[in-house]
């Protein structure tokens, strides 16, 4: 799980925006995904919107309501039922003071925990890093509070660049490992075929 610095079963709020029609079924699915990832869903918050707020996804009034609930209910993170941009994550973290993730991050984390082979785990890790890299500035406040320091502004900008370099290097390393694994698998397959041994 990606929630190493919080209690064994982190408490989460799930949040969503209703644009065209109901989102009850989608929010039910998100709650089930949270539970599959070891999260306790403490509350649901949703809002009917004509369009998504570019800065904070939800409107200012609903954001205030979310902040008040997070403060009063000992919440560890908020999971949004849609893909968020890096700036939306950063703004939401600044406003709520807790870690913000979106549906895609949650699903990738579940895949990572359930990958049964080394190659599968590497493929999921590569997908997670690829997804996180352009959103890295969004992980600032909550992660720096947890000691990771990723995405902090001001003096943290150097750290942000360092983190980006580390992520890119790790992505390159994973690609090399996957290429090596594919080559080994191909070689073994060729040997089996040439030996005539049934598989």
Coordinates of N, CA and C in Angstrom, one line a residue:
X1 N 0.8 -1.2 0.0 CA 0.0 0.0 0.0 C 0.9 1.3 0.0
X2 N 0.3 2.4 -0.5 CA 1.0 3.6 -0.6 C 0.8 4.5 0.7
X3 N 0.2 3.9 1.7 CA -0.1 4.7 2.9 C 0.8 4.2 4.1
X4 N 2.1 4.1 3.9 CA 2.9 3.5 4.9 C 3.0 4.4 6.2
X5 N 2.8 5.7 6.1 CA 3.1 6.6 7.2 C 1.8 6.9 8.0
X6 N 0.7 6.1 7.7 CA -0.5 6.3 8.5 C -0.9 5.0 9.1
X7 N -2.0 5.0 10.0 CA -2.4 3.8 10.7 C -2.6 2.6 9.8
X8 N -2.7 1.4 10.4 CA -2.8 0.2 9.7 C -4.0 0.2 8.8
X9 N -5.1 0.7 9.2 CA -6.3 0.8 8.3 C -6.6 2.3 8.3
X10 N -6.1 3.0 7.3 CA -6.3 4.5 7.2 C -7.8 4.8 6.9
X11 N -8.2 5.9 7.5 CA -9.6 6.4 7.3 C -9.6 7.4 6.1
X12 N -10.6 7.1 5.3 CA -10.7 7.9 4.0 C -12.1 8.4 3.8
X13 N -12.1 9.6 3.2 CA -13.3 10.1 2.6 C -13.3 10.0 1.1
X14 N -14.4 9.5 0.5 CA -14.4 9.5 -0.9 C -15.3 10.6 -1.4
X15 N -14.8 11.3 -2.5 CA -15.4 12.5 -3.0 C -15.6 12.4 -4.5
X16 N -16.7 13.0 -4.9 CA -17.0 12.9 -6.4 C -17.9 14.1 -6.8
X17 N -17.9 14.3 -8.1 CA -18.8 15.4 -8.7 C -19.7 14.8 -9.7
X18 N -21.0 15.2 -9.6 CA -22.0 14.7 -10.4 C -22.2 15.8 -11.6
X19 N -21.9 15.4 -12.8 CA -21.9 16.3 -13.9 C -23.2 16.0 -14.7
X20 N -23.3 14.8 -15.2 CA -24.5 14.4 -16.0 C -25.1 13.1 -15.4
X21 N -26.1 13.3 -14.6 CA -26.8 12.1 -14.0 C -26.1 11.7 -12.7
X22 N -26.7 10.6 -12.1 CA -26.2 10.2 -10.8 C -24.9 9.6 -10.8
X23 N -24.2 9.6 -9.6 CA -22.9 9.0 -9.5 C -22.9 7.9 -8.4
X24 N -24.1 7.5 -7.9 CA -24.2 6.6 -6.8 C -23.4 5.3 -7.1
X25 N -23.7 4.7 -8.3 CA -23.1 3.4 -8.6 C -21.5 3.6 -8.7
X26 N -21.1 4.7 -9.3 CA -19.6 4.9 -9.4 C -19.0 5.1 -8.0
X27 N -19.7 5.8 -7.1 CA -19.2 6.0 -5.8 C -19.2 4.7 -5.0
X28 N -20.2 3.8 -5.2 CA -20.2 2.5 -4.6 C -19.0 1.7 -5.0
X29 N -18.7 1.8 -6.3 CA -17.5 1.1 -6.8 C -16.2 1.6 -6.2
X30 N -16.1 2.9 -6.0 CA -15.0 3.6 -5.4 C -14.8 3.1 -4.0
X31 N -15.9 3.0 -3.3 CA -15.9 2.6 -1.9 C -15.4 1.1 -1.8
X32 N -15.8 0.3 -2.7 CA -15.4 -1.1 -2.8 C -13.9 -1.2 -3.1
X33 N -13.4 -0.3 -4.0 CA -12.0 -0.3 -4.3 C -11.2 0.1 -3.1
X34 N -11.7 1.1 -2.4 CA -11.0 1.6 -1.1 C -10.9 0.4 -0.1
X35 N -11.9 -0.3 0.1 CA -11.9 -1.4 1.0 C -11.0 -2.5 0.5
X36 N -10.9 -2.7 -0.8 CA -10.0 -3.7 -1.3 C -8.5 -3.3 -1.1
X37 N -8.3 -2.0 -1.0 CA -6.9 -1.5 -0.7 C -6.6 -1.3 0.8
X38 N -7.5 -1.8 1.6 CA -7.3 -1.7 3.0 C -7.7 -0.4 3.7
X39 N -8.5 0.4 3.0 CA -9.0 1.7 3.6 C -10.3 1.5 4.3
X40 N -10.5 2.3 5.3 CA -11.8 2.4 5.9 C -12.5 3.7 5.4
X41 N -13.6 3.5 4.7 CA -14.4 4.6 4.2 C -15.3 5.2 5.3
X42 N -14.9 6.4 5.7 CA -15.6 7.0 6.8 C -16.8 7.9 6.4
X43 N -16.7 8.4 5.1 CA -17.8 9.2 4.7 C -17.7 9.4 3.1
X44 N -18.8 9.8 2.6 CA -18.9 10.2 1.1 C -19.3 11.6 1.0
X45 N -18.6 12.3 0.1 CA -19.0 13.7 -0.2 C -19.2 13.8 -1.7
X46 N -20.3 14.4 -2.2 CA -20.5 14.6 -3.6 C -21.2 15.9 -3.8
X47 N -21.0 16.4 -5.1 CA -21.6 17.7 -5.4 C -22.0 17.7 -6.9
X48 N -23.2 18.3 -7.1 CA -23.7 18.4 -8.5 C -23.1 19.7 -9.1
X49 N -22.4 19.6 -10.2 CA -21.7 20.7 -10.8 C -22.0 20.8 -12.3
X50 N -22.1 22.0 -12.8 CA -22.2 22.2 -14.2 C -20.9 21.8 -15.0
X51 N -19.8 22.1 -14.3 CA -18.5 21.7 -14.8 C -17.5 21.6 -13.6
X52 N -16.4 20.9 -13.9 CA -15.4 20.6 -12.8 C -14.6 21.9 -12.6
X53 N -14.4 22.2 -11.3 CA -13.5 23.4 -11.0 C -12.1 23.0 -11.3
X54 N -11.5 23.8 -12.2 CA -10.1 23.6 -12.6 C -9.1 23.6 -11.5
X55 N -9.3 24.4 -10.5 CA -8.4 24.6 -9.4 C -8.5 23.5 -8.3
X56 N -9.7 23.2 -7.9 CA -9.9 22.3 -6.8 C -10.9 21.2 -7.1
X57 N -11.3 21.0 -8.3 CA -12.2 19.9 -8.7 C -13.7 20.2 -8.2
X58 N -13.8 20.3 -6.9 CA -15.1 20.7 -6.3 C -15.2 22.2 -6.0
X59 N -16.4 22.7 -5.8 CA -16.6 24.1 -5.5 C -16.1 24.5 -4.1
X60 N -15.9 25.8 -3.9 CA -15.3 26.3 -2.6 C -16.2 25.9 -1.4
X61 N -17.5 26.0 -1.5 CA -18.4 25.6 -0.4 C -18.2 24.2 0.0
X62 N -18.2 23.3 -1.0 CA -18.0 21.9 -0.7 C -16.7 21.6 -0.2
X63 N -15.7 22.3 -0.7 CA -14.3 22.1 -0.2 C -14.2 22.5 1.3
X64 N -14.9 23.6 1.7 CA -14.9 24.0 3.1 C -15.6 22.9 3.9
X65 N -16.7 22.3 3.4 CA -17.4 21.2 4.1 C -16.4 20.0 4.3
X66 N -15.7 19.7 3.2 CA -14.7 18.6 3.3 C -13.7 18.8 4.3
X67 N -13.1 20.1 4.3 CA -12.1 20.4 5.3 C -12.6 20.3 6.7
X68 N -13.8 20.7 7.0 CA -14.3 20.7 8.3 C -14.5 19.2 8.8
X69 N -14.9 18.4 7.8 CA -15.1 17.0 8.2 C -13.8 16.3 8.4
X70 N -12.8 16.6 7.6 CA -11.5 16.0 7.7 C -10.9 16.3 9.1
X71 N -11.1 17.6 9.5 CA -10.5 18.0 10.8 C -11.2 17.4 12.0
X72 N -12.5 17.1 11.8 CA -13.3 16.7 12.9 C -13.3 15.1 13.1
X73 N -13.0 14.4 12.0 CA -13.2 13.0 12.0 C -11.9 12.2 11.9
X74 N -10.8 12.8 12.1 CA -9.5 12.1 12.1 C -9.3 11.3 10.8
X75 N -9.4 12.0 9.7 CA -9.3 11.4 8.3 C -7.8 11.5 7.9
X76 N -7.4 10.4 7.2 CA -6.0 10.3 6.8 C -5.8 10.7 5.3
X77 N -6.8 10.5 4.5 CA -6.7 10.9 3.1 C -8.1 11.0 2.5
X78 N -8.2 11.6 1.3 CA -9.4 11.8 0.5 C -9.1 11.2 -0.8
X79 N -10.1 10.3 -1.3 CA -10.0 9.7 -2.6 C -11.0 10.2 -3.5
X80 N -10.6 10.8 -4.6 CA -11.6 11.4 -5.6 C -11.9 10.4 -6.7
X81 N -13.2 10.5 -7.0 CA -13.8 9.5 -8.0 C -13.5 10.0 -9.4
X82 N -12.4 10.5 -9.7 CA -12.0 11.0 -11.1 C -10.5 11.2 -11.1
X83 N -10.0 11.5 -12.3 CA -8.6 11.8 -12.4 C -8.4 13.2 -12.1
X84 N -7.4 13.5 -11.3 CA -7.0 14.8 -10.9 C -5.7 15.3 -11.5
X85 N -5.6 16.6 -11.7 CA -4.3 17.1 -12.2 C -3.4 17.4 -11.0
X86 N -2.1 17.6 -11.3 CA -1.2 17.9 -10.3 C -1.5 19.1 -9.5
X87 N -2.0 20.2 -10.2 CA -2.4 21.4 -9.5 C -3.6 21.2 -8.6
X88 N -4.6 20.4 -9.1 CA -5.7 20.1 -8.3 C -5.4 19.4 -7.0
X89 N -4.5 18.4 -7.1 CA -4.0 17.6 -6.0 C -3.3 18.6 -5.0
X90 N -2.4 19.4 -5.5 CA -1.7 20.3 -4.6 C -2.7 21.3 -3.9
X91 N -3.6 21.9 -4.6 CA -4.6 22.8 -4.0 C -5.5 22.1 -3.0
X92 N -5.9 20.9 -3.3 CA -6.7 20.2 -2.4 C -6.0 19.8 -1.1
X93 N -4.7 19.4 -1.3 CA -3.9 19.1 -0.1 C -3.6 20.3 0.8
X94 N -3.4 21.4 0.1 CA -3.2 22.7 0.8 C -4.4 23.1 1.6
X95 N -5.6 22.8 1.0 CA -6.9 23.2 1.7 C -7.3 22.2 2.8
X96 N -7.0 20.9 2.6 CA -7.5 20.0 3.6 C -6.4 19.5 4.6
X97 N -5.2 19.6 4.2 CA -4.1 19.2 5.1 C -3.9 17.7 5.1
X98 N -4.5 16.9 4.2 CA -4.3 15.5 4.2 C -3.9 15.1 2.8
X99 N -3.5 13.8 2.6 CA -3.1 13.3 1.4 C -4.3 13.1 0.4
X100 N -4.2 13.5 -0.8 CA -5.2 13.4 -1.8 C -4.8 12.4 -2.9
X101 N -5.6 11.5 -3.2 CA -5.3 10.6 -4.4 C -6.6 10.5 -5.2
X102 N -6.4 10.0 -6.5 CA -7.6 9.9 -7.3 C -7.8 8.4 -7.6
X103 N -8.9 8.1 -8.3 CA -9.3 6.8 -8.6 C -8.2 5.9 -9.3
X104 N -7.5 6.6 -10.3 CA -6.5 5.9 -11.0 C -5.3 5.4 -10.1
X105 N -4.9 6.4 -9.2 CA -3.8 6.0 -8.2 C -4.3 4.9 -7.3
X106 N -5.5 4.9 -6.9 CA -6.0 3.8 -6.0 C -6.0 2.5 -6.8
X107 N -6.4 2.4 -8.0 CA -6.4 1.2 -8.8 C -5.0 0.7 -9.0
X108 N -4.1 1.6 -9.3 CA -2.7 1.2 -9.5 C -2.1 0.6 -8.3
X109 N -2.5 1.2 -7.1 CA -2.0 0.7 -5.8 C -2.5 -0.7 -5.5
X110 N -3.7 -1.0 -5.9 CA -4.3 -2.3 -5.7 C -3.6 -3.3 -6.6
X111 N -3.4 -2.9 -7.9 CA -2.6 -3.8 -8.8 C -1.2 -4.1 -8.2
X112 N -0.6 -3.1 -7.7 CA 0.8 -3.3 -7.2 C 0.8 -4.3 -6.1
X113 N -0.1 -4.2 -5.2 CA -0.2 -5.1 -4.0 C -0.5 -6.5 -4.4
X114 N -1.2 -6.7 -5.5 CA -1.7 -8.0 -5.9 C -0.9 -8.6 -7.1
X115 N 0.1 -7.9 -7.5 CA 0.9 -8.5 -8.6 C 1.6 -9.8 -8.1
X116 N 1.5 -10.9 -8.8 CA 2.0 -12.2 -8.3 C 3.4 -12.5 -8.8
X117 N 3.9 -11.8 -9.8 CA 5.2 -12.1 -10.4 C 6.1 -10.8 -10.3
X118 N 7.4 -11.0 -10.3 CA 8.3 -9.8 -10.2 C 8.1 -9.0 -11.4
X119 N 7.9 -9.6 -12.6 CA 7.7 -8.8 -13.8 C 6.4 -8.0 -13.8
X120 N 5.3 -8.7 -13.2 CA 4.1 -8.0 -13.1 C 4.2 -6.8 -12.1
X121 N 4.9 -7.0 -11.0 CA 5.1 -5.9 -10.1 C 5.8 -4.8 -10.7
X122 N 6.8 -5.1 -11.5 CA 7.6 -4.0 -12.2 C 6.7 -3.2 -13.2
X123 N 5.9 -3.9 -13.9 CA 5.0 -3.3 -14.9 C 4.1 -2.3 -14.2
X124 N 3.5 -2.7 -13.0 CA 2.6 -1.9 -12.3 C 3.4 -0.7 -11.7
X125 N 4.6 -0.9 -11.2 CA 5.4 0.2 -10.6 C 5.7 1.2 -11.7
X126 N 6.0 0.7 -12.9 CA 6.3 1.6 -14.0 C 5.1 2.5 -14.4
X127 N 3.9 1.8 -14.4 CA 2.6 2.5 -14.6 C 2.4 3.6 -13.6
X128 N 2.6 3.3 -12.3 CA 2.4 4.2 -11.2 C 3.3 5.4 -11.3
X129 N 4.6 5.1 -11.6 CA 5.6 6.2 -11.7 C 5.3 7.1 -12.9
X130 N 4.9 6.5 -14.0 CA 4.5 7.3 -15.2 C 3.3 8.2 -14.9
X131 N 2.4 7.7 -14.1 CA 1.2 8.5 -13.8 C 1.5 9.6 -12.8
X132 N 2.4 9.3 -11.8 CA 2.8 10.3 -10.8 C 3.7 11.4 -11.3
X133 N 4.6 11.1 -12.2 CA 5.6 12.0 -12.6 C 5.0 13.4 -13.0
X134 N 4.1 13.5 -13.9 CA 3.5 14.8 -14.2 C 2.7 15.5 -13.1
X135 N 2.3 14.7 -12.1 CA 1.5 15.2 -11.0 C 2.4 15.4 -9.7
X136 N 3.7 15.3 -9.9 CA 4.5 15.3 -8.7 C 4.4 16.5 -7.8
X137 N 4.1 17.7 -8.4 CA 4.0 18.9 -7.6 C 2.8 18.8 -6.7
X138 N 1.8 17.9 -7.1 CA 0.6 17.8 -6.3 C 0.8 17.0 -5.0
X139 N 1.9 16.4 -4.8 CA 2.1 15.5 -3.6 C 2.8 16.2 -2.5
X140 N 3.0 17.6 -2.6 CA 3.8 18.3 -1.7 C 3.5 18.3 -0.3
X141 N 2.4 19.0 0.1 CA 2.2 19.3 1.5 C 2.0 18.0 2.3
X142 N 1.2 17.1 1.9 CA 0.9 15.9 2.7 C 2.1 15.0 2.8
X143 N 2.9 14.9 1.7 CA 4.0 14.0 1.8 C 5.2 14.7 2.6
X144 N 5.3 16.0 2.5 CA 6.4 16.6 3.3 C 6.0 16.5 4.8
X145 N 4.7 16.6 5.1 CA 4.3 16.4 6.5 C 4.6 15.0 7.0
X146 N 4.6 14.0 6.1 CA 4.9 12.7 6.4 C 6.4 12.4 6.4
X147 N 7.2 13.4 6.0 CA 8.6 13.2 6.0 C 9.2 12.9 4.6
X148 N 8.4 12.8 3.6 CA 8.9 12.5 2.3 C 9.5 13.7 1.6
X149 N 8.8 14.8 1.8 CA 9.3 16.1 1.2 C 9.2 16.2 -0.3
X150 N 8.3 15.4 -0.9 CA 8.2 15.5 -2.4 C 7.3 16.6 -2.8
X151 N 7.7 17.4 -3.7 CA 6.9 18.5 -4.3 C 6.8 19.7 -3.5
X152 N 7.6 19.9 -2.4 CA 7.5 21.1 -1.6 C 8.0 22.3 -2.4
X153 N 7.4 23.5 -2.1 CA 7.8 24.7 -2.9 C 8.8 25.5 -2.1
X154 N 9.3 26.6 -2.8 CA 10.3 27.4 -2.1 C 11.6 26.6 -2.0
X155 N 12.1 26.4 -0.8 CA 13.4 25.7 -0.6 C 13.3 24.3 -1.1
X156 N 12.0 23.8 -1.2 CA 11.9 22.4 -1.6 C 11.9 22.1 -3.1
X157 N 12.1 23.2 -3.9 CA 12.1 23.0 -5.4 C 13.3 22.2 -5.8
X158 N 14.5 22.3 -5.1 CA 15.6 21.5 -5.4 C 15.3 20.0 -5.2
X159 N 14.6 19.8 -4.1 CA 14.2 18.5 -3.7 C 13.2 17.9 -4.8
X160 N 12.3 18.8 -5.3 CA 11.4 18.3 -6.3 C 12.1 17.9 -7.5
X161 N 13.1 18.6 -8.0 CA 13.9 18.2 -9.1 C 14.7 16.9 -8.9
X162 N 15.2 16.8 -7.6 CA 15.9 15.6 -7.3 C 14.9 14.4 -7.3
X163 N 13.7 14.6 -6.8 CA 12.7 13.5 -6.8 C 12.3 13.1 -8.3
X164 N 12.2 14.1 -9.1 CA 11.9 13.9 -10.5 C 13.0 13.0 -11.2
X165 N 14.3 13.4 -10.9 CA 15.4 12.6 -11.4 C 15.4 11.2 -10.9
X166 N 15.1 11.0 -9.7 CA 15.0 9.7 -9.1 C 13.9 8.9 -9.8
X167 N 12.8 9.5 -10.0 CA 11.7 8.8 -10.6 C 12.0 8.4 -12.0
X168 N 12.6 9.3 -12.8 CA 13.0 9.0 -14.2 C 14.0 7.9 -14.2
X169 N 15.0 7.9 -13.3 CA 16.0 6.9 -13.2 C 15.4 5.6 -12.9
X170 N 14.5 5.5 -11.9 CA 13.8 4.3 -11.6 C 13.0 3.8 -12.8
X171 N 12.4 4.7 -13.5 CA 11.6 4.2 -14.7 C 12.5 3.6 -15.7
X172 N 13.7 4.2 -15.9 CA 14.7 3.7 -16.9 C 15.2 2.3 -16.4
X173 N 15.4 2.2 -15.1 CA 15.9 0.9 -14.6 C 14.8 -0.2 -14.7
X174 N 13.6 0.2 -14.5 CA 12.5 -0.8 -14.6 C 12.4 -1.3 -16.1
X175 N 12.5 -0.3 -17.0 CA 12.4 -0.7 -18.4 C 13.5 -1.6 -18.8
X176 N 14.7 -1.4 -18.3 CA 15.8 -2.3 -18.6 C 15.6 -3.7 -18.0
X177 N 15.0 -3.7 -16.8 CA 14.7 -5.0 -16.1 C 13.7 -5.8 -16.9
X178 N 12.6 -5.1 -17.3 CA 11.6 -5.7 -18.1 C 12.1 -6.2 -19.4
X179 N 12.9 -5.4 -20.1 CA 13.5 -5.9 -21.4 C 14.4 -7.1 -21.2
X180 N 15.1 -7.1 -20.1 CA 16.0 -8.3 -19.8 C 15.1 -9.5 -19.5
X181 N 14.0 -9.3 -18.7 CA 13.1 -10.4 -18.4 C 12.5 -11.0 -19.7
X182 N 12.1 -10.1 -20.6 CA 11.5 -10.5 -21.8 C 12.5 -11.3 -22.7
X183 N 13.7 -10.9 -22.7 CA 14.8 -11.6 -23.4 C 15.0 -13.0 -22.9
X184 N 15.0 -13.1 -21.5 CA 15.2 -14.4 -20.9 C 14.1 -15.3 -21.2
X185 N 12.8 -14.7 -21.1 CA 11.6 -15.5 -21.4 C 11.7 -16.0 -22.9
X186 N 12.1 -15.2 -23.8 CA 12.1 -15.6 -25.2 C 13.2 -16.7 -25.4
X187 N 14.3 -16.5 -24.7 CA 15.4 -17.5 -24.9 C 14.9 -18.9 -24.3
X188 N 14.3 -18.9 -23.2 CA 13.8 -20.1 -22.6 C 12.7 -20.8 -23.5
X189 N 11.9 -19.9 -24.1 CA 10.9 -20.5 -25.0 C 11.5 -21.1 -26.2
X190 N 12.6 -20.5 -26.8 CA 13.2 -21.0 -27.9 C 13.9 -22.3 -27.6
X191 N 14.5 -22.4 -26.4 CA 15.1 -23.7 -26.0 C 14.1 -24.8 -25.8
X192 N 12.9 -24.5 -25.2 CA 11.9 -25.5 -25.1 C 11.4 -26.0 -26.5
X193 N 11.3 -25.1 -27.4 CA 10.8 -25.4 -28.7 C 11.8 -26.3 -29.5
X194 N 13.1 -26.0 -29.3 CA 14.1 -26.7 -30.0 C 14.4 -28.1 -29.4
X195 N 14.1 -28.2 -28.1 CA 14.3 -29.5 -27.5 C 13.2 -30.5 -27.7
X196 N 12.1 -30.0 -28.2 CA 11.0 -30.9 -28.5 C 10.2 -31.4 -27.3
X197 N 10.5 -30.8 -26.1 CA 9.9 -31.2 -24.9 C 8.5 -30.5 -24.9
X198 N 7.4 -31.3 -24.7 CA 6.1 -30.7 -24.7 C 5.9 -29.8 -23.4
X199 N 5.2 -28.7 -23.6 CA 5.0 -27.8 -22.5 C 3.5 -27.8 -22.2

